[in-house]
Tab-separated table of C-alpha atoms and ligand atoms in Angstrom:
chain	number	residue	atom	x	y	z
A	1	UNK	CA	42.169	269.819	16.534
A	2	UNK	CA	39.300	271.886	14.672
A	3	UNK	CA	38.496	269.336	12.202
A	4	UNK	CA	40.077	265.278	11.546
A	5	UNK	CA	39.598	263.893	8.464
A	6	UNK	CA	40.355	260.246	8.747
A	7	UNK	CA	41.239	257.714	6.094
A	8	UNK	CA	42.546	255.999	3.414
A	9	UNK	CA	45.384	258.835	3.084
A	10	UNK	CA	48.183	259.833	0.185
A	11	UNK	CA	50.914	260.786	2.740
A	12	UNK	CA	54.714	260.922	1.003
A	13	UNK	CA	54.410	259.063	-1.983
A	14	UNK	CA	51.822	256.203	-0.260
A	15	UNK	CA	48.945	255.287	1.279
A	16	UNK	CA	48.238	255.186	5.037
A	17	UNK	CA	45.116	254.504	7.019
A	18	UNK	CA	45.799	257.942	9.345
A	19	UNK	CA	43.625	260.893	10.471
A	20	UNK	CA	44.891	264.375	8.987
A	21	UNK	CA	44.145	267.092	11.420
A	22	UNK	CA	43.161	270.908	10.474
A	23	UNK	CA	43.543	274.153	12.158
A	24	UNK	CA	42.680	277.320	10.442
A	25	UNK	CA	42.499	275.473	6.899
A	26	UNK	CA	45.961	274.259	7.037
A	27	UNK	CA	47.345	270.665	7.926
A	28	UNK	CA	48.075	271.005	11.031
A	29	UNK	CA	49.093	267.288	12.008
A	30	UNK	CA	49.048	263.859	10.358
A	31	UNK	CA	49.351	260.625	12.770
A	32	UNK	CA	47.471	257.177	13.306
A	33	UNK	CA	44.745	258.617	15.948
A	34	UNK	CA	43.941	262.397	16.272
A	35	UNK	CA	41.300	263.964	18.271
A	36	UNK	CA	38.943	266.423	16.817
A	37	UNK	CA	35.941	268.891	17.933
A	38	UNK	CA	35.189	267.868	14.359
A	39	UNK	CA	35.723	264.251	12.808
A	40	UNK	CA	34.815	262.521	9.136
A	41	UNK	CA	35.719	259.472	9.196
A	42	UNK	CA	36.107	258.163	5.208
A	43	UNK	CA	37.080	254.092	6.054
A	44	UNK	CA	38.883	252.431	3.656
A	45	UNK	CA	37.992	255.626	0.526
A	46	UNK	CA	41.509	257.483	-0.440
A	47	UNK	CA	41.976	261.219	0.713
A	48	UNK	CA	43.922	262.585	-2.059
A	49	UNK	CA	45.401	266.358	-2.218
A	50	UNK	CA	43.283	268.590	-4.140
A	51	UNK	CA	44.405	269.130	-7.544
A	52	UNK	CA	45.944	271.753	-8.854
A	53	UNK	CA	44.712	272.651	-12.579
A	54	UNK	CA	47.827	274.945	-13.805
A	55	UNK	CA	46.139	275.508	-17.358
A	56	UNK	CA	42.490	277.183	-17.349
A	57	UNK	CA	40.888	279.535	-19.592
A	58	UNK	CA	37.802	280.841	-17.318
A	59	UNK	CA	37.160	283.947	-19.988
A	60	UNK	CA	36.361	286.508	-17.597
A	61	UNK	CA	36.706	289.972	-18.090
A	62	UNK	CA	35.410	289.860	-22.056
A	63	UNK	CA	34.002	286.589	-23.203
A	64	UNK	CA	32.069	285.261	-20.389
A	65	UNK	CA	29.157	283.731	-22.639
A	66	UNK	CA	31.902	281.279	-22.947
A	67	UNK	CA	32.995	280.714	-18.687
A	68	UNK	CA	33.233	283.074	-15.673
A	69	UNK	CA	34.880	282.560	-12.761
A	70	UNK	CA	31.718	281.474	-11.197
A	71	UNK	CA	30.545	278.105	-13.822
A	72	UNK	CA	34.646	277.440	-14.448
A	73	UNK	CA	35.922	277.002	-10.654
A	74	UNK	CA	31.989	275.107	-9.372
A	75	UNK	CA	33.393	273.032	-12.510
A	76	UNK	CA	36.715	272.801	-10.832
A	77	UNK	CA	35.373	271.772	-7.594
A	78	UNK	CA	32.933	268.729	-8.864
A	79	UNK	CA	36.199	267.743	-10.208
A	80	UNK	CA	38.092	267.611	-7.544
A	81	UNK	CA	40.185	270.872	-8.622
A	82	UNK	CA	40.777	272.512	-5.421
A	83	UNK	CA	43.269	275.236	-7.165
A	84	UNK	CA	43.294	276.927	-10.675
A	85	UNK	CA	45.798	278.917	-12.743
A	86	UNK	CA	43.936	281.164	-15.261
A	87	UNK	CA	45.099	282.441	-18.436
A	88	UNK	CA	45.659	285.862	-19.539
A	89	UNK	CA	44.104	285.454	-23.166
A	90	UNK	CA	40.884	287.254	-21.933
A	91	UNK	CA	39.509	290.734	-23.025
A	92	UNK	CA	41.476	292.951	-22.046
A	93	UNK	CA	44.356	290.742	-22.383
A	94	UNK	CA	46.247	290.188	-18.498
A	95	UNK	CA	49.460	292.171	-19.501
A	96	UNK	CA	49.154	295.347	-17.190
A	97	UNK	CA	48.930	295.293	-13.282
A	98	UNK	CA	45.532	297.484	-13.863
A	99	UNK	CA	43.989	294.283	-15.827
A	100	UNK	CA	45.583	291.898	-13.438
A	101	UNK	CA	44.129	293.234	-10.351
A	102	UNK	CA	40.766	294.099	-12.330
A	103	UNK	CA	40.893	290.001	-12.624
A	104	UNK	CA	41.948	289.121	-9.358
A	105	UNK	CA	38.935	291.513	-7.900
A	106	UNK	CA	36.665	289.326	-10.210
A	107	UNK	CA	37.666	286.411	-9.330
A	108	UNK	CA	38.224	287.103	-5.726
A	109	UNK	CA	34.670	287.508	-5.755
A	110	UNK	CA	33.602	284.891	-7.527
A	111	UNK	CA	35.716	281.503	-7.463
A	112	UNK	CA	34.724	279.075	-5.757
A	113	UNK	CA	38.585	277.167	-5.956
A	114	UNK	CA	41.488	279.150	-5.265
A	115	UNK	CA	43.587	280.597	-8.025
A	116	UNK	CA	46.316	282.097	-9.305
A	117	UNK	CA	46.558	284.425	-12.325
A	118	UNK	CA	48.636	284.592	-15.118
A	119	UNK	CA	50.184	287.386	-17.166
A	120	UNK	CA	50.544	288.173	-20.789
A	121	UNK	CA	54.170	288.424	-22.035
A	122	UNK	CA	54.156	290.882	-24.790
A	123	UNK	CA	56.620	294.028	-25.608
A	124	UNK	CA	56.600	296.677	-23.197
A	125	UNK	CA	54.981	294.993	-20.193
A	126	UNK	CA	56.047	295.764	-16.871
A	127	UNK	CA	57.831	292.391	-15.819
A	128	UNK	CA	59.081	293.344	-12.410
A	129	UNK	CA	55.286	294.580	-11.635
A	130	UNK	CA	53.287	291.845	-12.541
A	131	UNK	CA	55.886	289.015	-11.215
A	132	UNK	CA	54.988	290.090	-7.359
A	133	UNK	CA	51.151	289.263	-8.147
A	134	UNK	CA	51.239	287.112	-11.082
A	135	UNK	CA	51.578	283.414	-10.625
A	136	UNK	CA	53.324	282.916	-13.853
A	137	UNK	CA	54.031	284.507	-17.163
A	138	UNK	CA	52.512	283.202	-20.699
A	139	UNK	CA	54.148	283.411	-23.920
A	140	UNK	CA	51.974	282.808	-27.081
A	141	UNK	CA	54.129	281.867	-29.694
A	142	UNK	CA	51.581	281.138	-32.384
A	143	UNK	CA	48.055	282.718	-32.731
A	144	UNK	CA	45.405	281.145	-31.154
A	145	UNK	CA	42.056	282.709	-29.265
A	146	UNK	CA	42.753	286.458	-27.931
A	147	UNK	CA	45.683	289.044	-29.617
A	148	UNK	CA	48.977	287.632	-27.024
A	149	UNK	CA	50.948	286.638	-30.439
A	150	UNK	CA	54.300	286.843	-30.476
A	151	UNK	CA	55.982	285.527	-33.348
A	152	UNK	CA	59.299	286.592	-33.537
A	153	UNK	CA	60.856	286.059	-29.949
A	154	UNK	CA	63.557	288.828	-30.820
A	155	UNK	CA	60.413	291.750	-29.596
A	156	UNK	CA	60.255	290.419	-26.473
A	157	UNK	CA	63.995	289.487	-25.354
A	158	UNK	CA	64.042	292.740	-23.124
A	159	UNK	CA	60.844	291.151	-20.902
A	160	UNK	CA	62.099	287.501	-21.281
A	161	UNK	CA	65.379	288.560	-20.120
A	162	UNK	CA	63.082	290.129	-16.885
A	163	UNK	CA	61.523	287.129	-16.151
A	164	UNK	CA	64.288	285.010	-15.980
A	165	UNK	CA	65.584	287.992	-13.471
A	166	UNK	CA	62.006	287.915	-11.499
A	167	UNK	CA	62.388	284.277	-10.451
A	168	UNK	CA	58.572	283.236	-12.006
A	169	UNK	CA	58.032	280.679	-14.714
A	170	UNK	CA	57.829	281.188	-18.348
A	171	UNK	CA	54.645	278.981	-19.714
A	172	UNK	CA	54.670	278.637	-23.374
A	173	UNK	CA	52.379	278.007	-25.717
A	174	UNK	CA	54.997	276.700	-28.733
A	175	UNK	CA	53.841	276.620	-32.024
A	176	UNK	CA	56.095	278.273	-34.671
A	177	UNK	CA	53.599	280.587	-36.593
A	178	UNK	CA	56.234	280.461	-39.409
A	179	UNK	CA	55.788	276.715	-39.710
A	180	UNK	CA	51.920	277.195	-39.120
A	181	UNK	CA	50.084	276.957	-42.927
A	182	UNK	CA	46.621	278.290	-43.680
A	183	UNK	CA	44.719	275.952	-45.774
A	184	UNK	CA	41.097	275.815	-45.405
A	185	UNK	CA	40.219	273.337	-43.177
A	186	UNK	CA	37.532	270.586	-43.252
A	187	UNK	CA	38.190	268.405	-40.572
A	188	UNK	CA	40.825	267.486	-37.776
A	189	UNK	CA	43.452	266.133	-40.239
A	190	UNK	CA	42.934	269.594	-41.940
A	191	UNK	CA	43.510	270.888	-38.522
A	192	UNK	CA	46.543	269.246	-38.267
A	193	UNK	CA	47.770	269.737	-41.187
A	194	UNK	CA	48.042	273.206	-40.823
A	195	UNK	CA	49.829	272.937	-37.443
A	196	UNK	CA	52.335	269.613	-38.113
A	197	UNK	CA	54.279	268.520	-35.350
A	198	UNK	CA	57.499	270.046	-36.879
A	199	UNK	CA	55.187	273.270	-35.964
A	200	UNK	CA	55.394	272.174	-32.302
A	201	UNK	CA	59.328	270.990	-32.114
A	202	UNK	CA	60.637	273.927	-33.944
A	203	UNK	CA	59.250	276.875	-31.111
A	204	UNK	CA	60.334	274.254	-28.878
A	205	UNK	CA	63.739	274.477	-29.904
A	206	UNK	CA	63.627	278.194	-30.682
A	207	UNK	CA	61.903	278.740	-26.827
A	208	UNK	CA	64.825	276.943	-25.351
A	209	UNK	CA	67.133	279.047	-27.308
A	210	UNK	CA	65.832	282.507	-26.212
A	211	UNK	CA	65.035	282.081	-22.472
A	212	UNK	CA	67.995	279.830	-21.361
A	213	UNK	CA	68.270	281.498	-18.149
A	214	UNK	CA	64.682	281.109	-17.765
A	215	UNK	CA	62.408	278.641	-15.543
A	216	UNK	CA	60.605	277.219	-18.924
A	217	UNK	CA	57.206	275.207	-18.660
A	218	UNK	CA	56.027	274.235	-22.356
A	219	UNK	CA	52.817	273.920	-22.451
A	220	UNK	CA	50.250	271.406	-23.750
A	221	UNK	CA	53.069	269.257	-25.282
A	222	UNK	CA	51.324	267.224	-28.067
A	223	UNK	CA	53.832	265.873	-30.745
A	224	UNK	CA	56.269	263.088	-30.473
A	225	UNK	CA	59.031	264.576	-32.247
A	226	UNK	CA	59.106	267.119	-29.285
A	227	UNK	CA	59.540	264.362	-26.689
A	228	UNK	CA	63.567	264.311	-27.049
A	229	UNK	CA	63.712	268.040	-27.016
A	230	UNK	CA	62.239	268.417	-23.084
A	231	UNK	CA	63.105	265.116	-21.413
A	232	UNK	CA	66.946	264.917	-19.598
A	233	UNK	CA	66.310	268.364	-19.534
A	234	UNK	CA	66.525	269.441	-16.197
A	235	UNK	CA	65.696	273.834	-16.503
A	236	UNK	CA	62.562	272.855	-18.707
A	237	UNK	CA	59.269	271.330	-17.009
A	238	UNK	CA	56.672	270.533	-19.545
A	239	UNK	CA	52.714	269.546	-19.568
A	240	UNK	CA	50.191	267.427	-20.980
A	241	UNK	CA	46.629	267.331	-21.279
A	242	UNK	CA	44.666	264.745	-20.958
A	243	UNK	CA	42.853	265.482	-24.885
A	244	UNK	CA	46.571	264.917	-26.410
A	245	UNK	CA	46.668	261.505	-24.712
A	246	UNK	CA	43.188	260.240	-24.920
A	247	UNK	CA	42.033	260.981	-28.170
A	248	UNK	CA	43.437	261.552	-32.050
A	249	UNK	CA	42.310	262.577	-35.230
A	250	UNK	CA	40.992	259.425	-35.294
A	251	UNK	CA	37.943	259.656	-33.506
A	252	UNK	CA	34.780	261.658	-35.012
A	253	UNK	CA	34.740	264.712	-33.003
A	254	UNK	CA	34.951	266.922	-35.803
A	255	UNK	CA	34.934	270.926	-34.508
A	256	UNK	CA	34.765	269.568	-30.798
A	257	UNK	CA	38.136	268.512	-30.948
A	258	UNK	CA	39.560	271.604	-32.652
A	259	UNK	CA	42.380	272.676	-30.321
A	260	UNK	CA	45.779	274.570	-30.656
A	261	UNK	CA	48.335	272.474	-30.533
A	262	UNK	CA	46.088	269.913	-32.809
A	263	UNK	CA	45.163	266.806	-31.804
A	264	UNK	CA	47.502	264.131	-33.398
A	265	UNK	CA	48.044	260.669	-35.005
A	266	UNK	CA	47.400	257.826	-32.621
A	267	UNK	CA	51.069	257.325	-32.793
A	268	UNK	CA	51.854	260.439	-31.389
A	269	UNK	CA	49.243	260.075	-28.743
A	270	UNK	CA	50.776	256.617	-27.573
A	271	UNK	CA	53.969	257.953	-27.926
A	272	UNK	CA	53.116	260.673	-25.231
A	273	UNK	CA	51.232	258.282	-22.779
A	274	UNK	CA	54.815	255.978	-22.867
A	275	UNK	CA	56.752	259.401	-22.065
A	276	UNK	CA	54.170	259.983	-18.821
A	277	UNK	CA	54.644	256.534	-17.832
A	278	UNK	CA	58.580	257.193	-18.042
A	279	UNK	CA	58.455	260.121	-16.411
A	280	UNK	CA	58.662	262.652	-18.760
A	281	UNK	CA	55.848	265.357	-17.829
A	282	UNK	CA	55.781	267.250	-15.006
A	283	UNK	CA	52.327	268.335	-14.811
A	284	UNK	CA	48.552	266.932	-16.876
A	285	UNK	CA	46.163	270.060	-17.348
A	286	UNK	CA	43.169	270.334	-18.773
A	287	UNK	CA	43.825	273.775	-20.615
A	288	UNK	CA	39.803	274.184	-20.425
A	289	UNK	CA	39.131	276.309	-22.794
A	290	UNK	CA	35.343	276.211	-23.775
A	291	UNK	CA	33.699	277.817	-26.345
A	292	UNK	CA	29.769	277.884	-26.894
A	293	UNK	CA	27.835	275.039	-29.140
A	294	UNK	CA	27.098	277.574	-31.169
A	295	UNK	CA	30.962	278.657	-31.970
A	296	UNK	CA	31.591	275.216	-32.409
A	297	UNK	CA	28.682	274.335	-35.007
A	298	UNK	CA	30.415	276.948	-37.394
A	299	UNK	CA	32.253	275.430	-40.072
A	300	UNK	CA	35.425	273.821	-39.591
A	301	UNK	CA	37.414	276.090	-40.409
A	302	UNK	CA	35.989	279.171	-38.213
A	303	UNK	CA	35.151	277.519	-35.634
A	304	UNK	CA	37.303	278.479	-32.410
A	305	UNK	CA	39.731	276.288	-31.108
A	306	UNK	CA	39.901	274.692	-27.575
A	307	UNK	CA	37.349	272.151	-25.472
A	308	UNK	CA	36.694	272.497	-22.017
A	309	UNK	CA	38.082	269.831	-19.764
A	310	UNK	CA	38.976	271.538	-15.650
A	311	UNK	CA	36.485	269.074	-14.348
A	312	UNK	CA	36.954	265.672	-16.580
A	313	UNK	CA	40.861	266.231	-15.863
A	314	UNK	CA	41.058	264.336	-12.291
A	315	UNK	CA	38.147	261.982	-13.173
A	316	UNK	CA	40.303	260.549	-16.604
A	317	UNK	CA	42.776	260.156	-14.880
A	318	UNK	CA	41.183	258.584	-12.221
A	319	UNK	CA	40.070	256.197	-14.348
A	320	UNK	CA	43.265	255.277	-16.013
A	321	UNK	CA	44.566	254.665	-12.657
A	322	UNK	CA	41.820	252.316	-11.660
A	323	UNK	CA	42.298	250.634	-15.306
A	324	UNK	CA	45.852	250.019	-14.268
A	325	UNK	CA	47.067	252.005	-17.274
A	326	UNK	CA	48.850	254.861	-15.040
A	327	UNK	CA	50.536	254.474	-11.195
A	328	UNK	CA	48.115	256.271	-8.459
A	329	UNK	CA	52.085	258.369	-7.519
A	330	UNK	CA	52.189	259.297	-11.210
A	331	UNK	CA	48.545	260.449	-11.260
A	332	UNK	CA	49.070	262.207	-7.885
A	333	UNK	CA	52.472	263.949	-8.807
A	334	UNK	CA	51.427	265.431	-12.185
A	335	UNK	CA	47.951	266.706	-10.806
A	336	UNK	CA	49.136	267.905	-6.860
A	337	UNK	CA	52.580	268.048	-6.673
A	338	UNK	CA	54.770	269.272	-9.179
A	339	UNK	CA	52.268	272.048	-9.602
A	340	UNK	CA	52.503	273.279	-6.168
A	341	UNK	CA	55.914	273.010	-6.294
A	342	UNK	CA	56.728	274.588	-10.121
A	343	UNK	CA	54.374	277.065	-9.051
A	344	UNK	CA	55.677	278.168	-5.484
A	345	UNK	CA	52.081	277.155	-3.883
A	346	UNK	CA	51.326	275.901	-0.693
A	347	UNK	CA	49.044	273.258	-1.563
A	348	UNK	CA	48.988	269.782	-3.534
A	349	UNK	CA	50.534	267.767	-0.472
A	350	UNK	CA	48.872	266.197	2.452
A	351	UNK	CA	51.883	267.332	5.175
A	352	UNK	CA	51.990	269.677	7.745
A	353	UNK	CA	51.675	273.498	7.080
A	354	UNK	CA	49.723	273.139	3.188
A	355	UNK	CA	46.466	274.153	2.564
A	356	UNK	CA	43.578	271.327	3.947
A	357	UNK	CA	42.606	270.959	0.279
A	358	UNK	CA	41.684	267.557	0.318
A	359	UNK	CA	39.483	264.594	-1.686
A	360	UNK	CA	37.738	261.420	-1.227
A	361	UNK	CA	37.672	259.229	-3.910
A	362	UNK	CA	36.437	255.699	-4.282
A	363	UNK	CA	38.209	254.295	-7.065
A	364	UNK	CA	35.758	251.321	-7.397
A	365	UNK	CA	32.833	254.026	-7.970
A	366	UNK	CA	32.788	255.091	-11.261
A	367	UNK	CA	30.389	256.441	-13.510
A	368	UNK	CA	29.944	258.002	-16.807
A	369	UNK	CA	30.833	261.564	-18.202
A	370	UNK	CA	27.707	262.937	-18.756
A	371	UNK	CA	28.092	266.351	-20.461
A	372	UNK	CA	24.629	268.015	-19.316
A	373	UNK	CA	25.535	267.255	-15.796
A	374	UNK	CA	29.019	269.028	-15.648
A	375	UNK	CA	29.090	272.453	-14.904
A	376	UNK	CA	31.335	274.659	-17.227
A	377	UNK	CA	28.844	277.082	-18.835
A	378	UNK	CA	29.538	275.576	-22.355
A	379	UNK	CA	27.494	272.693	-21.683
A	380	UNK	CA	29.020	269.930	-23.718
A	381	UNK	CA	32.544	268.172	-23.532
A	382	UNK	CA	34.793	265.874	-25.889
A	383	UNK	CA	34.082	263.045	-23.024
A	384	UNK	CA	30.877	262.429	-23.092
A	385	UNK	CA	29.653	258.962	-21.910
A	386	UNK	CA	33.063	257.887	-21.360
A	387	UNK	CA	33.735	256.406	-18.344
A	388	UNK	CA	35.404	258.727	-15.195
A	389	UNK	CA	35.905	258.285	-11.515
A	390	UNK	CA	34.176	261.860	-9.525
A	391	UNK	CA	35.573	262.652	-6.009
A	392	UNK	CA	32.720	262.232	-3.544
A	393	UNK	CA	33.998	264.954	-1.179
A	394	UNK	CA	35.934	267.710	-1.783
A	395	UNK	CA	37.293	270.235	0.963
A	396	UNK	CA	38.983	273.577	-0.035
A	397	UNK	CA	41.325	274.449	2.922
A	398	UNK	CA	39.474	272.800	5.395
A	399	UNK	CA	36.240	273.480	4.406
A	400	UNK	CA	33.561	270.937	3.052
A	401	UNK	CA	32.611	272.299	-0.348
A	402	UNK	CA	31.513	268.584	-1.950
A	403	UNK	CA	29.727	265.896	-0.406
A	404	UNK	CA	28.536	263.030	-1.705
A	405	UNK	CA	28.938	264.685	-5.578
A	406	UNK	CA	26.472	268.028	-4.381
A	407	UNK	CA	28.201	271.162	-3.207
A	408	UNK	CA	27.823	272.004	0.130
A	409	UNK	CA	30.312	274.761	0.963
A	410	UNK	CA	30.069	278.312	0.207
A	411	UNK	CA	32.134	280.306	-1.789
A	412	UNK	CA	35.493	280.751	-0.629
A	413	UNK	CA	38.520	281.093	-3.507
A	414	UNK	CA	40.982	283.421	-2.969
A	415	UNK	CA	44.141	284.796	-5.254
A	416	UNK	CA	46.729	281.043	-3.919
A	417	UNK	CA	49.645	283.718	-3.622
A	418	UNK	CA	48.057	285.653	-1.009
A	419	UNK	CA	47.076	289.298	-0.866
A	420	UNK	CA	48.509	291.471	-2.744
B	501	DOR	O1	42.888	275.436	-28.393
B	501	DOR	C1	43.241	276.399	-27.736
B	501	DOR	N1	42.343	277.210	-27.135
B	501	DOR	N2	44.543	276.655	-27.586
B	501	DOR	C2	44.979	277.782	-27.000
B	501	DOR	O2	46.159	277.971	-26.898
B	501	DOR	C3	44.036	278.801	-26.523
B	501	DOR	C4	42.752	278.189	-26.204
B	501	DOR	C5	41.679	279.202	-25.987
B	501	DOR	O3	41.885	280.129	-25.190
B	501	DOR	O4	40.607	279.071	-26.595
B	502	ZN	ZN1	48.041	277.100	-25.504
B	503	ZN	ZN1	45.557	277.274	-23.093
């Protein structure tokens, strides 16, 4: 074997003190004792998969005073984020194969995770085209940063009637800009006022309406009264971040914790973290979406919407896991699995033929968020000084890209569906 990693590992749904062997960045064998030409040995620390972020804005072509690939996937990696999907809300906008494979070139060149690319549903798009590169299509039902609104789901039937033929998901972001008011705004309750959870539940319903034959992933679910409307539901998957379930209106973040869909009421917020604990999401992304200090010191009511969280995702989590608030298999599914598998990857297992993306974690290690030592290219996050739990390696199919918390690897992403 080229390389043995050998320790505390996440095998099938538990843990096992076994050696995971790699050949040509893949698992190529996991039992008790391997030999290797290469061997870390990790003791008694967990080797987890490495997590697959489906919900990234990285900014790049257009705003990249905000991210690039470069500062969003090193951000990834310190956090254990071994795989990103990236949004097509960038300038140009990812809804033609040109702009698609004008971003995969980009970030082919510069991630340092691998990725996969989302594209733009809007009227007249070529469907059949981008579904053999694309890892996904995304469906912006309310506005929100970039020009993807759709409002009325009867313009784009035609192309939602294509996807549903092409086999790829449907991610939506579902607000109903109908239901969506436009007060001035002064603060988060202002925020929310504008976009009430009846805002959410209502393109929920509508979504599910006009893309029944569709594979449907909602997005960034945030309001409780949208809970009953994706659970027992078997053709919908669903998402939540960890901002909707860690923090309200509540807390004094003022334009920091200006996202789209708003931040909530804490009973909303404890009414999501019940539905992860039974089961309810498929998938926790960060939906990093950072904007500079400077965008975000506007007044309330211009300032942009959306905080950056692709490298605070795994560490939360983390630490709700070690606070005994959320099952290690619950953490592990949401962030590994059900990605890989919603998103036809070969990654976010540790079993025979995925990607060696792998990380060592030692949940009795923790530390605090410290925003000037993460490295999105915003520089500041909703977390700061709240506790988190870092991986202390990280390997990207095979190879060592984190040890002990400093990046050691070079550069190495590449488009997760393969060459085009
Ligand atoms: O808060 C948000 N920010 N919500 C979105 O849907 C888009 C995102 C962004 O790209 O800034
Ligand atoms: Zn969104
Ligand atoms: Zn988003």
């Amino acid at each position: 074997m080229e390389l043995v990693v050998e320790g505390n590992c996440y095998v099938s749904g538990r843990f096992e003190r076994c050696c995971v062997g790699i050949e040509d960045g893949r698992i190529a064998q996991v039992a008790k004792v391997l030999d290797g030409d290469r061997v870390m040995r990790f003791g008694s620390k967990l080797v987890l998969p490495g997590a697959i972020d489906s919900h990234v804005h990285f900014r790049e072509p257009g705003m990249t005073r905000k991210e690039d690939f470069g500062t969003g996937s090193l951000a990834a990696l310190h956090g254990g984020v071994t795989c990103v999907l990236e949004m097509p809300n960038t300038t140009p906008p990812t809804t033609t194969l040109s702009a698609l494979r004008e971003k995969k070139k980009l970030a082919s060149s510069k991630s340092i995770v691998d990725f996969g690319l989302f594209a733009g549903l809007r009227p007249g798009v070529d469907v059949p085209g981008l579904a053999k590169e694309a890892v996904g299509f995304k469906l912006y039902m309310a506005s929100t940063t970039g020009e993807l609104l759709i409002p009325d789901l009867d313009d784009v039937r035609v192309e939602i009637a294509a996807v549903a033929r092409s086999g790829r998901v449907l991610a939506v972001h579902a607000e109903d800009e109908s239901l969506r008011r436009k007060e001035v705004e002064r603060d988060l309750e202002g925020h929310l006022r504008n976009r009430p959870n009846e805002c959410e539940a209502n393109a929920v319903r509508k979504i599910k309406n006009a893309a029944k034959e569709c594979r449907l992933h909602i997005c960034h679910v945030s309001a409780k009264s949208s809970l009953q409307l994706i659970t027992n539901d078997k053709g919908v998957t669903s998402e939540v971040t960890p901002h909707h379930l860690l923090l309200d209106t509540a807390g004094k973040l003022g334009t920091l914790g200006k996202v789209n869909p708003p931040l909530r009421r804490r009973d909303d917020r404890q009414a999501l973290f019940q539905a992860l604990k039974n089961g309810t999401f498929d998938i926790i992304a960060s939906d990093h979406a950072p904007h500079t200090m400077d965008e975000k010191q506007e007044d309330f009511d211009y300032a942009p919407s959306g905080m950056p969280g692709v490298e605070t995702l795994v560490p939360l989590m983390l630490q709700l896991v070690r606070d005994r608030h959320l099952a290690i298999g619950d953490a592990m599914r949401r962030l590994c699995e059900r990605p890989g598998e919603i998103f036809g990857l070969n990654k976010g297992r540790i079993a025979v033929g995925f990607d060696a993306d792998l990380m060592v974690v030692d949940l009795m290690e923790g530390s605090l968020i410290k925003a000037d030592r993460l490295h999105s290219k915003c520089g500041w996050s909703a977390y700061d000084d709240m506790p988190g739990i870092f991986p202390k390696a990280v390997l990207l199919r095979g190879q060592m890209m984190i040890e002990d918390g400093h990046q050691v690897g070079e550069r190495a992403g590449r488009d997760a569906r393969g060459p085009a």
